[in-house]
Coordinates of C-alpha atoms in Angstrom, one line a residue:
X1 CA -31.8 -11.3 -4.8
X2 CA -29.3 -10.5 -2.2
X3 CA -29.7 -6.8 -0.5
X4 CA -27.2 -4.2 -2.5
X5 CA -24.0 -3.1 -0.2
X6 CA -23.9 -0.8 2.2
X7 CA -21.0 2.0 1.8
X8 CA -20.7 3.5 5.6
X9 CA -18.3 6.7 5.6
X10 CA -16.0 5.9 9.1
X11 CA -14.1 8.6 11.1
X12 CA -12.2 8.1 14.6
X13 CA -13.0 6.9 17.3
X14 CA -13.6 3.2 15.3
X15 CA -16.0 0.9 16.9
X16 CA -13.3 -2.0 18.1
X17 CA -14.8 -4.4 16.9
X18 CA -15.3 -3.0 13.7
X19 CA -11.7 -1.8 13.7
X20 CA -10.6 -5.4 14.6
X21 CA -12.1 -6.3 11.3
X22 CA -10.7 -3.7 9.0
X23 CA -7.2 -4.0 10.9
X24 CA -7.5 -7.8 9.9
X25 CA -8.9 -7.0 6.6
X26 CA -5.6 -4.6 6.0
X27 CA -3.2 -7.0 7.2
X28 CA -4.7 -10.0 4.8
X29 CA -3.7 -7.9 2.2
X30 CA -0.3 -6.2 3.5
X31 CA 1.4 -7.0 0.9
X32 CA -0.1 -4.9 -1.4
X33 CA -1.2 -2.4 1.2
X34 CA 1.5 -2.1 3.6
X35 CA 1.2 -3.2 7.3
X36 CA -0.3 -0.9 9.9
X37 CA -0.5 -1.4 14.0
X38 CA -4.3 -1.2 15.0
X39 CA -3.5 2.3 16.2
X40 CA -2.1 3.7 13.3
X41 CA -5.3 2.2 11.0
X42 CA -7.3 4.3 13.3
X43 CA -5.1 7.1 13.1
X44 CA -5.0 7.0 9.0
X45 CA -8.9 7.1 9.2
X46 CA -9.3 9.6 11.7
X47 CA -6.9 11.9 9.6
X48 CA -8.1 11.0 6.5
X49 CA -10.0 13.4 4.2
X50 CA -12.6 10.2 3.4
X51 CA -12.4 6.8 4.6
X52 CA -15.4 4.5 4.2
X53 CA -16.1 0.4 4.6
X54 CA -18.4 -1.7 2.9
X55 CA -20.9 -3.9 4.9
X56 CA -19.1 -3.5 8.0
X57 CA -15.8 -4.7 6.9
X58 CA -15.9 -6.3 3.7
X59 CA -14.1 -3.4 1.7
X60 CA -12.2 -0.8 2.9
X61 CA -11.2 2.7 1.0
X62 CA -9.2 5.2 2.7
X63 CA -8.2 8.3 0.8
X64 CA -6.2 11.9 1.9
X65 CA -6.0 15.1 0.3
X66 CA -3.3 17.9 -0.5
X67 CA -3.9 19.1 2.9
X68 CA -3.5 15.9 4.6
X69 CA -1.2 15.5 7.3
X70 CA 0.8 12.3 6.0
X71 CA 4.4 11.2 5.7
X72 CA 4.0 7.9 3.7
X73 CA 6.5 8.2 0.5
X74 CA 3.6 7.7 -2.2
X75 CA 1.8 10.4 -0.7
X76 CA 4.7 12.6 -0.6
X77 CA 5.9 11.6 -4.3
X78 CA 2.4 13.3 -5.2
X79 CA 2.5 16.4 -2.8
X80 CA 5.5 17.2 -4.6
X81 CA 3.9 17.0 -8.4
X82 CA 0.4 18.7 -7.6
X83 CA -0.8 21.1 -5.8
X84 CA -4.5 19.4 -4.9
X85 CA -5.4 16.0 -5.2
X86 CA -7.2 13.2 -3.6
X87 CA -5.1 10.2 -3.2
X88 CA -6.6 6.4 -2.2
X89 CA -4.1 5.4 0.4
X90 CA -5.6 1.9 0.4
X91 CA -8.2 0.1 -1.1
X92 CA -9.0 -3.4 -0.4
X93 CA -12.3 -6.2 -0.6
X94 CA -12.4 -9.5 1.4
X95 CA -11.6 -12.0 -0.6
X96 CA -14.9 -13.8 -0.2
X97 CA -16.3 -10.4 -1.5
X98 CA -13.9 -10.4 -4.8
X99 CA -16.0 -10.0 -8.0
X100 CA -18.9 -8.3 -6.6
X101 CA -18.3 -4.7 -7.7
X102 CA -17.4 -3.7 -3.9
X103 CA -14.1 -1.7 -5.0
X104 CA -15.9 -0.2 -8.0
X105 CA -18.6 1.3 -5.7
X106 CA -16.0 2.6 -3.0
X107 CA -14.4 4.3 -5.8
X108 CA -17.7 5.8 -7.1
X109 CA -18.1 7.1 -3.5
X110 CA -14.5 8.4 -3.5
X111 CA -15.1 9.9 -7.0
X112 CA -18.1 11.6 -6.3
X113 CA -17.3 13.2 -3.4
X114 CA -13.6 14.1 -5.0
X115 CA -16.0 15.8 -7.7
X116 CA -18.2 17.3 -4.8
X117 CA -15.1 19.3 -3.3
X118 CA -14.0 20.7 -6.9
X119 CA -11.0 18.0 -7.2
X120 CA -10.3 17.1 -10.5
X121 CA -7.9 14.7 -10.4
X122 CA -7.8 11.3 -8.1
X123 CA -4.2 9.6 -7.7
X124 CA -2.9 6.7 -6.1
X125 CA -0.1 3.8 -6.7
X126 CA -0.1 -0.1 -7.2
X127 CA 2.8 -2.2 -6.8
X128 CA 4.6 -3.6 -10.0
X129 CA 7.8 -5.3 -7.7
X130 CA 5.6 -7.6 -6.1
X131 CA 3.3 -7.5 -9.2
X132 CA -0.2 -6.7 -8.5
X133 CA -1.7 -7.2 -11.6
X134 CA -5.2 -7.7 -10.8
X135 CA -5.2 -4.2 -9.3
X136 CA -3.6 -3.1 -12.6
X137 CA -6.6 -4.6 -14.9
X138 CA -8.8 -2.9 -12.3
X139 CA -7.4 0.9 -12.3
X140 CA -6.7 0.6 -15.8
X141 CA -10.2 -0.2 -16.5
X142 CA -11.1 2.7 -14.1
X143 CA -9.0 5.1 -16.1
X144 CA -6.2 5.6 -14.4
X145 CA -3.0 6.3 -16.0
X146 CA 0.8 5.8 -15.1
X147 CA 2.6 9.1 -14.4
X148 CA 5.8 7.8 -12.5
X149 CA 7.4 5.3 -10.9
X150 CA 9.4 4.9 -8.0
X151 CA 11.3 1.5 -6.1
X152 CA 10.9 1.8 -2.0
X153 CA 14.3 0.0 -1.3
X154 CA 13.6 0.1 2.6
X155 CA 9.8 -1.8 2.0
X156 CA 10.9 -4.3 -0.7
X157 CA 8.8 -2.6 -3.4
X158 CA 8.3 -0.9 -6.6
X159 CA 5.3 1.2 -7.7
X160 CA 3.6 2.7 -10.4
X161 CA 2.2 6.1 -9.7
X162 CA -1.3 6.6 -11.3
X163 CA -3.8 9.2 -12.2
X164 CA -7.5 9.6 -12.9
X165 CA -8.5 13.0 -14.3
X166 CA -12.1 13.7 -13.3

């Protein structure tokens, strides 16, 4: 029986080598992610109200609140709409990890400790221009639900903005 995952919560400075790994792990997936220098992955973390990796690098969840200091569009669409929040910025599982439960468990950690801090609501977006729609059946599964939509002309996307109450 293989040993159950570890979820390790990360803040800034990042171990480089460990950083190397997530900053590949990000940019395997930038499509649906978005692309981010080494630097500004580190910077994301470091800022970010709960970022946390699983088994060194396999899975990745960073997440912001209402009082995060943040200028991405999706954020801002949901600054704008509610006054506290927890938004996941990215989440994302090697793909030799894919099927294991890895993203459900990072979003059980981001759940709980968005419960912890008296949130009640968790929010994020998934692209439906590229289509994502693994990532769909997953949050939709999870509970979320579609309040919005929006196309980001300048990144070559459109998507759906969801929320989870608590």
């Amino acid at each position: 029986m293989p040993n159950p995952p570890t979820i390790t919560r990360l803040s800034a400075p990042i171990d480089p080598a460990r950083l190397a790994k997530l900053h590949r792990l990000n940019q395997d997936h930038a499509e649906a992610l978005s692309s981010l220098s080494p630097v500004a992955l580190e910077r994301l973390i470091g800022g970010a109200y709960l970022a946390a990796t699983v088994d060194d690098g396999d899975g990745l969840v960073v997440v912001c609140d209402q009082t995060t200091d943040y200028d991405s569009p999706n954020f801002l669409w949901f600054k704008a709409r509610y006054d506290r929040f927890v938004y996941v910025d990215r989440i994302v599982v090697s793909d030799a990890r894919r099927g294991e439960g890895l993203a459900r468990q990072l979003y059980d950690t981001v759940f709980a400790a968005a419960r912890a801090d008296g949130h009640s609501q968790v929010v994020c977006e998934v692209n439906y221009d590229p289509p994502n729609p693994g990532s769909d059946a997953f949050h939709d599964r999870l509970g979320f639900v579609e309040v919005g939509r929006a196309v980001l002309a300048d990144r070559g996307k459109g998507v759906r903005y969801l929320r989870r109450e608590l």
